[in-house]
């Protein structure tokens, strides 16, 4: 289990300044200046549960694995900004010339509110005979808020097999 909580805070400010392009050509750049404050929270909860079982009967071997995974993630930023910042050394929203026109939005750090959730069930059955012939059966069922709302779940089965050829008797002659 993992539970994460993050608090993000950032201040961004810019004041007007003058740039000289010639003896009689001084221009003011970055007018009127601004201050922007961004606060955001991250909430992430992850739950994992796994179980393994092994059993051997003579030359037959079985292994079973089953599991569950769930994750919820939420990013919730809010930003506020005002124009005409008085001093870059005092970057506060309340220290602007025009205190009547605040711009507040739900964005910041490059994105707006974002949330997703996933849940998965999965399993694997492994069969082995004489540690030479191996079969694996796997399956998972995944649900995600990122999938289309009318089709949130996906089932993915699989099967594989293996032959450990160097454990065969005819391989003994090839070892040298």
PDB file of C-alpha atoms in Angstrom:
ATOM      1  CA  UNK A   1       0.000   0.000   0.000  1.00  0.00           C
ATOM      2  CA  UNK A   2       1.250   3.464  -0.839  1.00  0.00           C
ATOM      3  CA  UNK A   3      -0.432   6.754  -0.030  1.00  0.00           C
ATOM      4  CA  UNK A   4       1.194   9.910  -1.357  1.00  0.00           C
ATOM      5  CA  UNK A   5       0.228  13.509  -0.676  1.00  0.00           C
ATOM      6  CA  UNK A   6       2.128  16.399  -2.255  1.00  0.00           C
ATOM      7  CA  UNK A   7       1.628  20.132  -1.901  1.00  0.00           C
ATOM      8  CA  UNK A   8       3.086  22.290  -4.683  1.00  0.00           C
ATOM      9  CA  UNK A   9       3.600  26.041  -4.506  1.00  0.00           C
ATOM     10  CA  UNK A  10       5.198  28.364  -7.014  1.00  0.00           C
ATOM     11  CA  UNK A  11       5.444  32.125  -7.442  1.00  0.00           C
ATOM     12  CA  UNK A  12       6.187  33.733 -10.770  1.00  0.00           C
ATOM     13  CA  UNK A  13       6.660  37.441 -11.233  1.00  0.00           C
ATOM     14  CA  UNK A  14       7.861  39.914 -13.808  1.00  0.00           C
ATOM     15  CA  UNK A  15       8.367  43.674 -13.656  1.00  0.00           C
ATOM     16  CA  UNK A  16       8.577  46.149 -16.531  1.00  0.00           C
ATOM     17  CA  UNK A  17      12.067  47.288 -17.482  1.00  0.00           C
ATOM     18  CA  UNK A  18      13.612  49.685 -19.976  1.00  0.00           C
ATOM     19  CA  UNK A  19      15.748  48.676 -22.920  1.00  0.00           C
ATOM     20  CA  UNK A  20      17.850  51.183 -24.814  1.00  0.00           C
ATOM     21  CA  UNK A  21      17.877  50.733 -28.578  1.00  0.00           C
ATOM     22  CA  UNK A  22      19.767  53.957 -29.272  1.00  0.00           C
ATOM     23  CA  UNK A  23      20.543  57.375 -27.806  1.00  0.00           C
ATOM     24  CA  UNK A  24      16.953  58.622 -28.104  1.00  0.00           C
ATOM     25  CA  UNK A  25      15.177  55.237 -28.247  1.00  0.00           C
ATOM     26  CA  UNK A  26      14.452  53.782 -24.808  1.00  0.00           C
ATOM     27  CA  UNK A  27      11.490  51.424 -24.675  1.00  0.00           C
ATOM     28  CA  UNK A  28       9.654  49.901 -21.764  1.00  0.00           C
ATOM     29  CA  UNK A  29       9.339  46.104 -22.031  1.00  0.00           C
ATOM     30  CA  UNK A  30       7.186  43.648 -20.112  1.00  0.00           C
ATOM     31  CA  UNK A  31       4.481  46.150 -19.276  1.00  0.00           C
ATOM     32  CA  UNK A  32       2.532  46.132 -16.967  1.00  0.00           C
ATOM     33  CA  UNK A  33       4.347  43.349 -15.033  1.00  0.00           C
ATOM     34  CA  UNK A  34       2.546  40.608 -13.144  1.00  0.00           C
ATOM     35  CA  UNK A  35       2.567  38.222 -10.207  1.00  0.00           C
ATOM     36  CA  UNK A  36       1.211  34.700 -10.397  1.00  0.00           C
ATOM     37  CA  UNK A  37       0.902  32.212  -7.537  1.00  0.00           C
ATOM     38  CA  UNK A  38       0.226  28.566  -8.182  1.00  0.00           C
ATOM     39  CA  UNK A  39      -0.804  26.020  -5.562  1.00  0.00           C
ATOM     40  CA  UNK A  40      -1.488  22.392  -6.328  1.00  0.00           C
ATOM     41  CA  UNK A  41      -2.146  19.129  -4.552  1.00  0.00           C
ATOM     42  CA  UNK A  42      -1.386  15.576  -5.628  1.00  0.00           C
ATOM     43  CA  UNK A  43      -3.250  12.666  -4.050  1.00  0.00           C
ATOM     44  CA  UNK A  44      -2.157   9.175  -5.059  1.00  0.00           C
ATOM     45  CA  UNK A  45      -3.273   5.922  -3.442  1.00  0.00           C
ATOM     46  CA  UNK A  46      -1.938   2.539  -4.607  1.00  0.00           C
ATOM     47  CA  UNK A  47      -2.994  -0.867  -3.293  1.00  0.00           C
ATOM     48  CA  UNK A  48      -1.328  -4.135  -4.356  1.00  0.00           C
ATOM     49  CA  UNK A  49      -2.082  -7.641  -3.163  1.00  0.00           C
ATOM     50  CA  UNK A  50      -0.252 -10.774  -4.380  1.00  0.00           C
ATOM     51  CA  UNK A  51      -0.481 -14.450  -3.479  1.00  0.00           C
ATOM     52  CA  UNK A  52       1.663 -17.393  -4.608  1.00  0.00           C
ATOM     53  CA  UNK A  53       1.087 -21.121  -4.228  1.00  0.00           C
ATOM     54  CA  UNK A  54       3.408 -23.978  -5.249  1.00  0.00           C
ATOM     55  CA  UNK A  55       2.709 -27.719  -5.225  1.00  0.00           C
ATOM     56  CA  UNK A  56       4.693 -30.698  -6.538  1.00  0.00           C
ATOM     57  CA  UNK A  57       3.341 -34.246  -7.105  1.00  0.00           C
ATOM     58  CA  UNK A  58       6.064 -36.559  -8.307  1.00  0.00           C
ATOM     59  CA  UNK A  59       7.304 -35.209 -11.607  1.00  0.00           C
ATOM     60  CA  UNK A  60       4.418 -32.736 -11.901  1.00  0.00           C
ATOM     61  CA  UNK A  61       4.843 -29.190 -10.597  1.00  0.00           C
ATOM     62  CA  UNK A  62       2.201 -26.464 -10.286  1.00  0.00           C
ATOM     63  CA  UNK A  63       2.574 -22.793  -9.415  1.00  0.00           C
ATOM     64  CA  UNK A  64      -0.281 -20.328  -9.041  1.00  0.00           C
ATOM     65  CA  UNK A  65      -0.020 -16.556  -8.713  1.00  0.00           C
ATOM     66  CA  UNK A  66      -2.997 -14.264  -8.186  1.00  0.00           C
ATOM     67  CA  UNK A  67      -3.026 -10.518  -7.711  1.00  0.00           C
ATOM     68  CA  UNK A  68      -4.964  -7.315  -7.366  1.00  0.00           C
ATOM     69  CA  UNK A  69      -3.900  -3.730  -8.095  1.00  0.00           C
ATOM     70  CA  UNK A  70      -5.766  -0.461  -7.643  1.00  0.00           C
ATOM     71  CA  UNK A  71      -4.567   3.095  -8.151  1.00  0.00           C
ATOM     72  CA  UNK A  72      -6.243   6.489  -7.787  1.00  0.00           C
ATOM     73  CA  UNK A  73      -4.484   9.689  -8.831  1.00  0.00           C
ATOM     74  CA  UNK A  74      -5.625  13.301  -8.599  1.00  0.00           C
ATOM     75  CA  UNK A  75      -3.813  16.532  -9.513  1.00  0.00           C
ATOM     76  CA  UNK A  76      -5.654  19.721  -8.497  1.00  0.00           C
ATOM     77  CA  UNK A  77      -3.850  23.012  -9.231  1.00  0.00           C
ATOM     78  CA  UNK A  78      -5.148  26.542  -8.710  1.00  0.00           C
ATOM     79  CA  UNK A  79      -3.463  29.754  -9.818  1.00  0.00           C
ATOM     80  CA  UNK A  80      -4.138  33.414  -9.143  1.00  0.00           C
ATOM     81  CA  UNK A  81      -2.505  36.365 -10.871  1.00  0.00           C
ATOM     82  CA  UNK A  82      -2.640  40.141 -10.969  1.00  0.00           C
ATOM     83  CA  UNK A  83      -1.021  42.775 -13.132  1.00  0.00           C
ATOM     84  CA  UNK A  84       1.171  45.706 -12.099  1.00  0.00           C
ATOM     85  CA  UNK A  85       3.381  44.122  -9.455  1.00  0.00           C
ATOM     86  CA  UNK A  86       5.055  46.839  -7.361  1.00  0.00           C
ATOM     87  CA  UNK A  87       8.277  45.024  -6.429  1.00  0.00           C
ATOM     88  CA  UNK A  88       9.830  41.757  -7.515  1.00  0.00           C
ATOM     89  CA  UNK A  89      11.390  41.560  -4.027  1.00  0.00           C
ATOM     90  CA  UNK A  90       7.894  41.386  -2.517  1.00  0.00           C
ATOM     91  CA  UNK A  91       6.071  38.952  -4.848  1.00  0.00           C
ATOM     92  CA  UNK A  92       2.623  38.931  -3.278  1.00  0.00           C
ATOM     93  CA  UNK A  93      -0.755  39.102  -4.969  1.00  0.00           C
ATOM     94  CA  UNK A  94      -1.879  41.865  -2.576  1.00  0.00           C
ATOM     95  CA  UNK A  95       1.123  44.057  -3.475  1.00  0.00           C
ATOM     96  CA  UNK A  96      -0.003  45.125  -6.918  1.00  0.00           C
ATOM     97  CA  UNK A  97      -1.171  48.535  -8.090  1.00  0.00           C
ATOM     98  CA  UNK A  98      -4.493  47.224  -9.389  1.00  0.00           C
ATOM     99  CA  UNK A  99      -5.950  45.123  -6.562  1.00  0.00           C
ATOM    100  CA  UNK A 100      -9.411  44.927  -8.134  1.00  0.00           C
ATOM    101  CA  UNK A 101      -8.726  42.697 -11.142  1.00  0.00           C
ATOM    102  CA  UNK A 102      -7.607  39.283  -9.927  1.00  0.00           C
ATOM    103  CA  UNK A 103      -7.486  36.472 -12.436  1.00  0.00           C
ATOM    104  CA  UNK A 104      -8.099  33.097 -10.793  1.00  0.00           C
ATOM    105  CA  UNK A 105      -8.093  29.832 -12.710  1.00  0.00           C
ATOM    106  CA  UNK A 106      -7.733  26.125 -12.137  1.00  0.00           C
ATOM    107  CA  UNK A 107      -4.457  25.594 -13.882  1.00  0.00           C
ATOM    108  CA  UNK A 108      -0.804  25.810 -13.144  1.00  0.00           C
ATOM    109  CA  UNK A 109       2.470  23.936 -13.493  1.00  0.00           C
ATOM    110  CA  UNK A 110       1.512  23.274 -17.087  1.00  0.00           C
ATOM    111  CA  UNK A 111      -1.839  21.590 -16.620  1.00  0.00           C
ATOM    112  CA  UNK A 112      -5.320  21.778 -15.173  1.00  0.00           C
ATOM    113  CA  UNK A 113      -7.258  19.363 -12.954  1.00  0.00           C
ATOM    114  CA  UNK A 114      -6.496  15.766 -13.811  1.00  0.00           C
ATOM    115  CA  UNK A 115      -7.726  12.488 -12.328  1.00  0.00           C
ATOM    116  CA  UNK A 116      -7.606   8.791 -13.201  1.00  0.00           C
ATOM    117  CA  UNK A 117      -8.268   5.429 -11.559  1.00  0.00           C
ATOM    118  CA  UNK A 118      -7.291   1.878 -12.496  1.00  0.00           C
ATOM    119  CA  UNK A 119      -8.108  -1.544 -11.079  1.00  0.00           C
ATOM    120  CA  UNK A 120      -6.663  -4.883 -12.187  1.00  0.00           C
ATOM    121  CA  UNK A 121      -7.109  -8.536 -11.344  1.00  0.00           C
ATOM    122  CA  UNK A 122      -4.560 -10.984 -12.696  1.00  0.00           C
ATOM    123  CA  UNK A 123      -3.439 -14.564 -12.403  1.00  0.00           C
ATOM    124  CA  UNK A 124      -0.963 -17.092 -13.703  1.00  0.00           C
ATOM    125  CA  UNK A 125      -0.995 -20.890 -13.629  1.00  0.00           C
ATOM    126  CA  UNK A 126       2.288 -22.641 -14.399  1.00  0.00           C
ATOM    127  CA  UNK A 127       2.513 -26.389 -15.048  1.00  0.00           C
ATOM    128  CA  UNK A 128       5.772 -28.264 -15.463  1.00  0.00           C
ATOM    129  CA  UNK A 129       6.417 -31.949 -16.170  1.00  0.00           C
ATOM    130  CA  UNK A 130       9.917 -33.254 -15.334  1.00  0.00           C
ATOM    131  CA  UNK A 131      11.100 -29.630 -15.429  1.00  0.00           C
ATOM    132  CA  UNK A 132      11.249 -30.097 -19.223  1.00  0.00           C
ATOM    133  CA  UNK A 133       7.774 -29.395 -20.549  1.00  0.00           C
ATOM    134  CA  UNK A 134       6.256 -26.149 -19.340  1.00  0.00           C
ATOM    135  CA  UNK A 135       2.855 -24.556 -19.861  1.00  0.00           C
ATOM    136  CA  UNK A 136       1.817 -21.103 -18.653  1.00  0.00           C
ATOM    137  CA  UNK A 137      -1.719 -19.768 -18.579  1.00  0.00           C
ATOM    138  CA  UNK A 138      -2.149 -16.084 -17.770  1.00  0.00           C
ATOM    139  CA  UNK A 139      -5.145 -13.774 -17.569  1.00  0.00           C
ATOM    140  CA  UNK A 140      -5.836 -10.220 -16.492  1.00  0.00           C
ATOM    141  CA  UNK A 141      -8.879  -8.047 -16.215  1.00  0.00           C
ATOM    142  CA  UNK A 142      -8.090  -4.334 -16.290  1.00  0.00           C
ATOM    143  CA  UNK A 143     -10.446  -1.452 -15.635  1.00  0.00           C
ATOM    144  CA  UNK A 144      -9.457   2.143 -16.246  1.00  0.00           C
ATOM    145  CA  UNK A 145     -11.083   5.554 -16.196  1.00  0.00           C
ATOM    146  CA  UNK A 146      -8.956   6.270 -19.286  1.00  0.00           C
ATOM    147  CA  UNK A 147     -10.944   3.725 -21.302  1.00  0.00           C
ATOM    148  CA  UNK A 148     -14.153   4.911 -23.029  1.00  0.00           C
ATOM    149  CA  UNK A 149     -17.042   5.189 -20.553  1.00  0.00           C
ATOM    150  CA  UNK A 150     -19.056   2.481 -22.345  1.00  0.00           C
ATOM    151  CA  UNK A 151     -16.134   0.015 -22.301  1.00  0.00           C
ATOM    152  CA  UNK A 152     -14.088   0.486 -19.103  1.00  0.00           C
ATOM    153  CA  UNK A 153     -12.874  -3.112 -18.745  1.00  0.00           C
ATOM    154  CA  UNK A 154     -10.545  -5.276 -20.843  1.00  0.00           C
ATOM    155  CA  UNK A 155      -9.852  -9.001 -20.486  1.00  0.00           C
ATOM    156  CA  UNK A 156      -6.480 -10.256 -21.718  1.00  0.00           C
ATOM    157  CA  UNK A 157      -5.761 -14.003 -21.631  1.00  0.00           C
ATOM    158  CA  UNK A 158      -2.575 -15.693 -22.758  1.00  0.00           C
ATOM    159  CA  UNK A 159      -0.903 -19.058 -23.004  1.00  0.00           C
ATOM    160  CA  UNK A 160       2.703 -20.042 -23.592  1.00  0.00           C
ATOM    161  CA  UNK A 161       4.745 -23.207 -23.661  1.00  0.00           C
ATOM    162  CA  UNK A 162       8.381 -24.160 -23.402  1.00  0.00           C
ATOM    163  CA  UNK A 163      10.554 -27.184 -23.950  1.00  0.00           C
ATOM    164  CA  UNK A 164      13.837 -27.341 -22.078  1.00  0.00           C
ATOM    165  CA  UNK A 165      15.640 -29.311 -24.753  1.00  0.00           C
ATOM    166  CA  UNK A 166      18.988 -29.606 -22.951  1.00  0.00           C
ATOM    167  CA  UNK A 167      17.302 -31.828 -20.302  1.00  0.00           C
ATOM    168  CA  UNK A 168      16.468 -34.497 -22.908  1.00  0.00           C
ATOM    169  CA  UNK A 169      18.540 -37.703 -23.031  1.00  0.00           C
ATOM    170  CA  UNK A 170      19.674 -37.162 -26.624  1.00  0.00           C
ATOM    171  CA  UNK A 171      21.249 -33.863 -25.508  1.00  0.00           C
ATOM    172  CA  UNK A 172      23.759 -35.746 -23.338  1.00  0.00           C
ATOM    173  CA  UNK A 173      25.677 -36.782 -26.490  1.00  0.00           C
ATOM    174  CA  UNK A 174      25.918 -33.131 -27.574  1.00  0.00           C
ATOM    175  CA  UNK A 175      27.315 -31.749 -24.301  1.00  0.00           C
ATOM    176  CA  UNK A 176      30.934 -32.463 -25.213  1.00  0.00           C
TER     177      UNK A 176
END
